[in-house]
Structures are given as C-alpha cells and as structure tokens.
Amino acid sequence: MLAAGQGNVLASRLIHRAHAEAGWFLYAPTCALVEADRARPGTAEHLAALPGITVLDLDLPAALALARQEAWAAAHARHAAQPTPERPDGAIVATTFPKRWQGEPVRVLDLGDRPAPRVRSLPAPSR
C-alpha cells in the first residue's frame, strides 16, 4: 500500500486496471490499511477513496485468524488471500517485500522497488 503512494509503477498499474478493466479486483485488508496509514498518514483514506479498491472488513473469521498472530496487517492479508466462495482461487498478495511471504500459503506478485521515473528539469538557457 505504501508502494502505491510512493510512485511504484506496478502498484499504479494494478490500481488503474482494477478501476478500468472488468474482472480485475484489488483488495485492501483493513488491518493493512491501518498499518500503512501509521507509516504514512493519509494513505488509508486515499486508497479507500480510489475506485476499484475494495476494503476488506475485519469480520469474525478474519478476526479469529488474526487473534493468533502478532503482525495483524500481514495476518489479515494472508487471510484475505485464502480461497473463499467469492474468490475460489484466492487472491494474490502484491508486495515490494516478497521474501517476507516465503513459506506462507499465498501467491505473491513482486512489485519490486520501481518508483515512477522522476522528471528532471533542465537548467534555464543562459542569455
């Protein structure tokens, strides 16, 4: 989530696709939104307002899955990635830290560390 706010090109493309293309969905687990907002205030409100992003509530099954974990954001993301009747294939965790998910029962999309290219201004011509 922080990657999107920091100009990660792949994160931006995912957000655009979820908004513009049928069949593309982006889920934002509530606990992950909270953690992202603590690291960068305003992130949760911004992401929750974007079209195409579905905020996943902390319902009872999610709360029970989180109760056994220390890191609630990761636990909520792991829970959200599991198959459900609405998502029979589960979901993919998009992350800039794929090693964090090694050994976890989730599929991962490595967003890498690809910030958007910065436009550099050229010096003004001398007269």
Short mmCIF file of N, CA and C in Angstrom, two decimals:
data_model
loop_
_atom_site.label_atom_id
_atom_site.label_comp_id
_atom_site.label_asym_id
_atom_site.label_seq_id
_atom_site.Cartn_x
_atom_site.Cartn_y
_atom_site.Cartn_z
N MET A 1 0.81 -1.19 0.00
CA MET A 1 0.00 0.00 0.00
C MET A 1 0.86 1.25 0.00
N LEU A 2 1.94 1.17 0.74
CA LEU A 2 2.85 2.32 0.74
C LEU A 2 3.49 2.51 -0.62
N ALA A 3 3.72 1.40 -1.33
CA ALA A 3 4.34 1.49 -2.65
C ALA A 3 3.51 2.33 -3.60
N ALA A 4 2.20 2.20 -3.51
CA ALA A 4 1.32 2.99 -4.39
C ALA A 4 1.49 4.48 -4.12
N GLY A 5 1.59 4.85 -2.87
CA GLY A 5 1.75 6.25 -2.52
C GLY A 5 3.14 6.79 -2.77
N GLN A 6 4.08 5.89 -3.01
CA GLN A 6 5.45 6.32 -3.25
C GLN A 6 5.83 6.24 -4.73
N GLY A 7 4.82 6.10 -5.58
CA GLY A 7 5.06 6.15 -7.01
C GLY A 7 5.50 4.85 -7.65
N ASN A 8 5.23 3.71 -7.03
CA ASN A 8 5.59 2.42 -7.62
C ASN A 8 4.75 2.21 -8.88
N VAL A 9 5.42 2.05 -10.02
CA VAL A 9 4.75 1.94 -11.31
C VAL A 9 3.81 0.74 -11.36
N LEU A 10 4.25 -0.42 -10.90
CA LEU A 10 3.41 -1.61 -10.96
C LEU A 10 2.19 -1.47 -10.06
N ALA A 11 2.35 -0.89 -8.89
CA ALA A 11 1.20 -0.67 -8.00
C ALA A 11 0.19 0.27 -8.67
N SER A 12 0.69 1.30 -9.31
CA SER A 12 -0.19 2.23 -10.02
C SER A 12 -0.93 1.54 -11.15
N ARG A 13 -0.25 0.67 -11.86
CA ARG A 13 -0.91 -0.07 -12.95
C ARG A 13 -2.00 -0.99 -12.42
N LEU A 14 -1.74 -1.65 -11.31
CA LEU A 14 -2.76 -2.51 -10.71
C LEU A 14 -4.00 -1.71 -10.33
N ILE A 15 -3.79 -0.55 -9.73
CA ILE A 15 -4.91 0.30 -9.33
C ILE A 15 -5.69 0.73 -10.56
N HIS A 16 -4.99 1.12 -11.61
CA HIS A 16 -5.66 1.54 -12.83
C HIS A 16 -6.47 0.38 -13.43
N ARG A 17 -5.87 -0.80 -13.50
CA ARG A 17 -6.59 -1.95 -14.08
C ARG A 17 -7.82 -2.31 -13.27
N ALA A 18 -7.71 -2.27 -11.97
CA ALA A 18 -8.86 -2.60 -11.12
C ALA A 18 -10.00 -1.62 -11.36
N HIS A 19 -9.68 -0.41 -11.69
CA HIS A 19 -10.70 0.61 -11.97
C HIS A 19 -11.24 0.49 -13.40
N ALA A 20 -10.36 0.22 -14.35
CA ALA A 20 -10.73 0.33 -15.76
C ALA A 20 -11.15 -0.98 -16.43
N GLU A 21 -10.74 -2.12 -15.89
CA GLU A 21 -11.00 -3.38 -16.58
C GLU A 21 -11.89 -4.30 -15.76
N ALA A 22 -12.88 -4.84 -16.43
CA ALA A 22 -13.79 -5.80 -15.78
C ALA A 22 -13.01 -7.05 -15.40
N GLY A 23 -13.30 -7.60 -14.25
CA GLY A 23 -12.65 -8.82 -13.80
C GLY A 23 -11.36 -8.61 -13.03
N TRP A 24 -10.92 -7.36 -12.89
CA TRP A 24 -9.73 -7.05 -12.09
C TRP A 24 -10.19 -6.48 -10.77
N PHE A 25 -9.66 -7.02 -9.68
CA PHE A 25 -10.06 -6.57 -8.36
C PHE A 25 -8.82 -6.34 -7.50
N LEU A 26 -8.85 -5.29 -6.71
CA LEU A 26 -7.81 -5.04 -5.73
C LEU A 26 -8.48 -4.99 -4.36
N TYR A 27 -7.95 -5.76 -3.44
CA TYR A 27 -8.50 -5.81 -2.09
C TYR A 27 -7.51 -5.18 -1.12
N ALA A 28 -8.04 -4.39 -0.22
CA ALA A 28 -7.23 -3.75 0.81
C ALA A 28 -7.72 -4.22 2.17
N PRO A 29 -7.01 -5.17 2.79
CA PRO A 29 -7.41 -5.61 4.13
C PRO A 29 -7.33 -4.43 5.11
N THR A 30 -8.34 -4.28 5.92
CA THR A 30 -8.44 -3.16 6.85
C THR A 30 -7.19 -3.03 7.71
N CYS A 31 -6.70 -4.13 8.26
CA CYS A 31 -5.53 -4.05 9.13
C CYS A 31 -4.29 -3.58 8.38
N ALA A 32 -4.17 -3.94 7.11
CA ALA A 32 -3.05 -3.47 6.31
C ALA A 32 -3.19 -1.97 6.03
N LEU A 33 -4.42 -1.51 5.83
CA LEU A 33 -4.64 -0.06 5.65
C LEU A 33 -4.21 0.70 6.90
N VAL A 34 -4.56 0.18 8.06
CA VAL A 34 -4.19 0.84 9.31
C VAL A 34 -2.67 0.92 9.44
N GLU A 35 -1.99 -0.19 9.17
CA GLU A 35 -0.52 -0.19 9.29
C GLU A 35 0.10 0.78 8.28
N ALA A 36 -0.41 0.80 7.06
CA ALA A 36 0.12 1.72 6.05
C ALA A 36 -0.11 3.17 6.47
N ASP A 37 -1.26 3.44 7.06
CA ASP A 37 -1.58 4.80 7.48
C ASP A 37 -0.70 5.24 8.65
N ARG A 38 -0.34 4.30 9.50
CA ARG A 38 0.56 4.64 10.62
C ARG A 38 1.95 5.00 10.09
N ALA A 39 2.38 4.31 9.02
CA ALA A 39 3.69 4.59 8.45
C ALA A 39 3.68 5.87 7.61
N ARG A 40 2.56 6.12 6.96
CA ARG A 40 2.44 7.30 6.11
C ARG A 40 1.01 7.83 6.24
N PRO A 41 0.78 8.77 7.17
CA PRO A 41 -0.57 9.28 7.41
C PRO A 41 -1.25 9.77 6.13
N GLY A 42 -2.52 9.38 6.01
CA GLY A 42 -3.31 9.76 4.85
C GLY A 42 -3.43 8.64 3.82
N THR A 43 -2.57 7.63 3.93
CA THR A 43 -2.57 6.53 2.96
C THR A 43 -3.89 5.78 2.95
N ALA A 44 -4.41 5.44 4.11
CA ALA A 44 -5.64 4.65 4.18
C ALA A 44 -6.81 5.40 3.55
N GLU A 45 -6.96 6.65 3.90
CA GLU A 45 -8.07 7.43 3.36
C GLU A 45 -7.95 7.56 1.84
N HIS A 46 -6.74 7.79 1.37
CA HIS A 46 -6.52 7.93 -0.07
C HIS A 46 -6.85 6.64 -0.81
N LEU A 47 -6.31 5.52 -0.34
CA LEU A 47 -6.56 4.24 -1.03
C LEU A 47 -8.02 3.83 -0.95
N ALA A 48 -8.64 4.04 0.19
CA ALA A 48 -10.05 3.66 0.34
C ALA A 48 -10.96 4.47 -0.58
N ALA A 49 -10.54 5.66 -0.97
CA ALA A 49 -11.35 6.50 -1.83
C ALA A 49 -11.17 6.18 -3.31
N LEU A 50 -10.16 5.40 -3.65
CA LEU A 50 -9.91 5.11 -5.07
C LEU A 50 -10.94 4.13 -5.62
N PRO A 51 -11.44 4.41 -6.82
CA PRO A 51 -12.36 3.45 -7.44
C PRO A 51 -11.59 2.19 -7.80
N GLY A 52 -12.21 1.07 -7.64
CA GLY A 52 -11.56 -0.19 -7.98
C GLY A 52 -10.92 -0.88 -6.81
N ILE A 53 -10.81 -0.22 -5.67
CA ILE A 53 -10.23 -0.86 -4.49
C ILE A 53 -11.35 -1.23 -3.53
N THR A 54 -11.37 -2.49 -3.14
CA THR A 54 -12.37 -2.98 -2.21
C THR A 54 -11.72 -3.15 -0.84
N VAL A 55 -12.21 -2.44 0.14
CA VAL A 55 -11.69 -2.56 1.50
C VAL A 55 -12.33 -3.79 2.14
N LEU A 56 -11.49 -4.70 2.62
CA LEU A 56 -11.98 -5.91 3.26
C LEU A 56 -12.12 -5.68 4.75
N ASP A 57 -13.35 -5.83 5.22
CA ASP A 57 -13.64 -5.61 6.63
C ASP A 57 -12.98 -6.66 7.51
N LEU A 58 -12.83 -6.31 8.75
CA LEU A 58 -12.33 -7.25 9.74
C LEU A 58 -13.55 -7.98 10.31
N ASP A 59 -13.99 -9.00 9.58
CA ASP A 59 -15.15 -9.77 10.01
C ASP A 59 -14.70 -10.84 11.02
N LEU A 60 -15.65 -11.60 11.52
CA LEU A 60 -15.33 -12.58 12.55
C LEU A 60 -14.29 -13.62 12.10
N PRO A 61 -14.43 -14.23 10.91
CA PRO A 61 -13.39 -15.19 10.51
C PRO A 61 -12.00 -14.54 10.41
N ALA A 62 -11.93 -13.31 9.92
CA ALA A 62 -10.64 -12.62 9.84
C ALA A 62 -10.11 -12.34 11.24
N ALA A 63 -10.98 -11.88 12.12
CA ALA A 63 -10.55 -11.57 13.49
C ALA A 63 -10.02 -12.82 14.19
N LEU A 64 -10.67 -13.95 13.98
CA LEU A 64 -10.21 -15.19 14.60
C LEU A 64 -8.86 -15.61 14.02
N ALA A 65 -8.65 -15.40 12.72
CA ALA A 65 -7.35 -15.72 12.11
C ALA A 65 -6.26 -14.80 12.62
N LEU A 66 -6.60 -13.54 12.86
CA LEU A 66 -5.62 -12.56 13.35
C LEU A 66 -5.26 -12.76 14.81
N ALA A 67 -6.20 -13.26 15.58
CA ALA A 67 -6.01 -13.37 17.02
C ALA A 67 -4.78 -14.20 17.38
N ARG A 68 -4.40 -15.11 16.52
CA ARG A 68 -3.26 -15.99 16.79
C ARG A 68 -1.94 -15.42 16.28
N GLN A 69 -1.97 -14.23 15.69
CA GLN A 69 -0.79 -13.65 15.05
C GLN A 69 -0.34 -12.38 15.76
N GLU A 70 0.93 -12.04 15.58
CA GLU A 70 1.43 -10.79 16.14
C GLU A 70 1.28 -9.64 15.16
N ALA A 71 1.59 -9.87 13.88
CA ALA A 71 1.51 -8.82 12.87
C ALA A 71 0.13 -8.88 12.20
N TRP A 72 -0.75 -8.01 12.62
CA TRP A 72 -2.13 -8.06 12.14
C TRP A 72 -2.26 -7.74 10.66
N ALA A 73 -1.46 -6.81 10.16
CA ALA A 73 -1.57 -6.45 8.74
C ALA A 73 -1.24 -7.65 7.86
N ALA A 74 -0.13 -8.31 8.14
CA ALA A 74 0.26 -9.47 7.35
C ALA A 74 -0.74 -10.61 7.53
N ALA A 75 -1.22 -10.80 8.75
CA ALA A 75 -2.19 -11.86 9.01
C ALA A 75 -3.50 -11.60 8.27
N HIS A 76 -3.94 -10.35 8.22
CA HIS A 76 -5.18 -10.03 7.51
C HIS A 76 -4.98 -10.21 6.01
N ALA A 77 -3.82 -9.84 5.49
CA ALA A 77 -3.52 -10.05 4.07
C ALA A 77 -3.48 -11.54 3.75
N ARG A 78 -2.85 -12.33 4.61
CA ARG A 78 -2.79 -13.78 4.40
C ARG A 78 -4.20 -14.38 4.42
N HIS A 79 -5.01 -13.94 5.37
CA HIS A 79 -6.39 -14.43 5.46
C HIS A 79 -7.17 -14.05 4.20
N ALA A 80 -6.99 -12.81 3.74
CA ALA A 80 -7.70 -12.33 2.55
C ALA A 80 -7.27 -13.07 1.29
N ALA A 81 -6.06 -13.59 1.26
CA ALA A 81 -5.56 -14.29 0.08
C ALA A 81 -6.07 -15.73 -0.02
N GLN A 82 -6.66 -16.23 1.03
CA GLN A 82 -7.16 -17.60 1.02
C GLN A 82 -8.44 -17.70 0.19
N PRO A 83 -8.68 -18.87 -0.41
CA PRO A 83 -9.91 -19.05 -1.21
C PRO A 83 -11.17 -18.85 -0.36
N THR A 84 -12.16 -18.25 -0.99
CA THR A 84 -13.48 -18.03 -0.38
C THR A 84 -14.52 -18.32 -1.46
N PRO A 85 -15.80 -18.39 -1.10
CA PRO A 85 -16.82 -18.55 -2.14
C PRO A 85 -16.79 -17.42 -3.18
N GLU A 86 -16.47 -16.20 -2.75
CA GLU A 86 -16.39 -15.07 -3.68
C GLU A 86 -15.12 -15.11 -4.51
N ARG A 87 -14.04 -15.66 -3.94
CA ARG A 87 -12.74 -15.74 -4.60
C ARG A 87 -12.25 -17.19 -4.51
N PRO A 88 -12.81 -18.09 -5.34
CA PRO A 88 -12.47 -19.52 -5.21
C PRO A 88 -10.99 -19.83 -5.42
N ASP A 89 -10.28 -18.99 -6.17
CA ASP A 89 -8.85 -19.20 -6.37
C ASP A 89 -8.01 -18.44 -5.35
N GLY A 90 -8.67 -17.74 -4.45
CA GLY A 90 -7.95 -16.90 -3.50
C GLY A 90 -7.53 -15.62 -4.16
N ALA A 91 -6.67 -14.89 -3.52
CA ALA A 91 -6.15 -13.63 -4.06
C ALA A 91 -4.63 -13.69 -4.02
N ILE A 92 -4.01 -12.78 -4.72
CA ILE A 92 -2.56 -12.70 -4.78
C ILE A 92 -2.11 -11.51 -3.93
N VAL A 93 -1.08 -11.70 -3.15
CA VAL A 93 -0.53 -10.63 -2.34
C VAL A 93 0.49 -9.87 -3.18
N ALA A 94 0.20 -8.59 -3.46
CA ALA A 94 1.13 -7.73 -4.19
C ALA A 94 2.00 -7.02 -3.16
N THR A 95 3.31 -7.15 -3.31
CA THR A 95 4.21 -6.64 -2.28
C THR A 95 5.56 -6.22 -2.85
N THR A 96 6.21 -5.30 -2.17
CA THR A 96 7.59 -4.95 -2.51
C THR A 96 8.56 -5.75 -1.65
N PHE A 97 8.03 -6.58 -0.77
CA PHE A 97 8.86 -7.43 0.10
C PHE A 97 8.46 -8.90 -0.05
N PRO A 98 8.71 -9.50 -1.21
CA PRO A 98 8.27 -10.88 -1.44
C PRO A 98 8.92 -11.89 -0.50
N LYS A 99 10.12 -11.63 -0.03
CA LYS A 99 10.78 -12.58 0.87
C LYS A 99 10.02 -12.73 2.18
N ARG A 100 9.29 -11.70 2.58
CA ARG A 100 8.51 -11.76 3.81
C ARG A 100 7.45 -12.88 3.72
N TRP A 101 7.04 -13.23 2.51
CA TRP A 101 5.96 -14.19 2.30
C TRP A 101 6.47 -15.59 2.00
N GLN A 102 7.80 -15.81 1.98
CA GLN A 102 8.33 -17.15 1.74
C GLN A 102 7.83 -18.10 2.82
N GLY A 103 7.38 -19.25 2.38
CA GLY A 103 6.88 -20.25 3.31
C GLY A 103 5.43 -20.05 3.71
N GLU A 104 4.82 -18.97 3.28
CA GLU A 104 3.41 -18.71 3.60
C GLU A 104 2.53 -19.32 2.49
N PRO A 105 1.33 -19.73 2.83
CA PRO A 105 0.45 -20.35 1.82
C PRO A 105 -0.30 -19.31 0.98
N VAL A 106 0.47 -18.42 0.33
CA VAL A 106 -0.13 -17.39 -0.52
C VAL A 106 0.67 -17.28 -1.82
N ARG A 107 -0.01 -16.79 -2.85
CA ARG A 107 0.68 -16.46 -4.10
C ARG A 107 1.09 -15.00 -4.01
N VAL A 108 2.26 -14.69 -4.55
CA VAL A 108 2.84 -13.35 -4.39
C VAL A 108 3.15 -12.73 -5.75
N LEU A 109 2.86 -11.46 -5.88
CA LEU A 109 3.26 -10.66 -7.02
C LEU A 109 4.29 -9.66 -6.53
N ASP A 110 5.51 -9.79 -7.02
CA ASP A 110 6.61 -8.92 -6.61
C ASP A 110 6.50 -7.59 -7.35
N LEU A 111 6.19 -6.54 -6.61
CA LEU A 111 6.11 -5.21 -7.20
C LEU A 111 7.49 -4.59 -7.34
N GLY A 112 8.49 -5.24 -6.77
CA GLY A 112 9.85 -4.71 -6.85
C GLY A 112 9.93 -3.34 -6.21
N ASP A 113 11.01 -2.70 -6.46
CA ASP A 113 11.20 -1.35 -5.94
C ASP A 113 11.33 -0.44 -7.15
N ARG A 114 10.19 -0.23 -7.80
CA ARG A 114 10.18 0.51 -9.05
C ARG A 114 9.42 1.82 -8.90
N PRO A 115 10.08 2.86 -8.39
CA PRO A 115 9.38 4.13 -8.31
C PRO A 115 9.17 4.71 -9.70
N ALA A 116 8.17 5.55 -9.81
CA ALA A 116 7.91 6.21 -11.09
C ALA A 116 9.11 7.06 -11.47
N PRO A 117 9.38 7.15 -12.77
CA PRO A 117 10.51 7.99 -13.18
C PRO A 117 10.26 9.43 -12.79
N ARG A 118 11.30 10.07 -12.33
CA ARG A 118 11.19 11.47 -11.94
C ARG A 118 11.57 12.35 -13.12
N VAL A 119 10.81 13.39 -13.30
CA VAL A 119 11.12 14.33 -14.37
C VAL A 119 12.10 15.35 -13.83
N ARG A 120 13.23 15.43 -14.48
CA ARG A 120 14.24 16.39 -14.05
C ARG A 120 14.12 17.62 -14.92
N SER A 121 14.14 18.74 -14.30
CA SER A 121 14.06 19.97 -15.07
C SER A 121 15.45 20.34 -15.58
N LEU A 122 15.48 20.87 -16.76
CA LEU A 122 16.74 21.30 -17.35
C LEU A 122 17.04 22.71 -16.90
N PRO A 123 18.30 23.05 -16.83
CA PRO A 123 18.65 24.41 -16.43
C PRO A 123 18.15 25.41 -17.49
N ALA A 124 17.76 26.56 -17.03
CA ALA A 124 17.29 27.59 -17.95
C ALA A 124 18.45 28.04 -18.84
N PRO A 125 18.15 28.29 -20.11
CA PRO A 125 19.22 28.74 -21.00
C PRO A 125 19.77 30.09 -20.55
N SER A 126 21.05 30.20 -20.67
CA SER A 126 21.68 31.49 -20.28
C SER A 126 21.48 32.51 -21.40
N ARG A 127 21.37 33.76 -21.03
CA ARG A 127 21.15 34.80 -22.03
C ARG A 127 22.35 35.65 -22.19
#
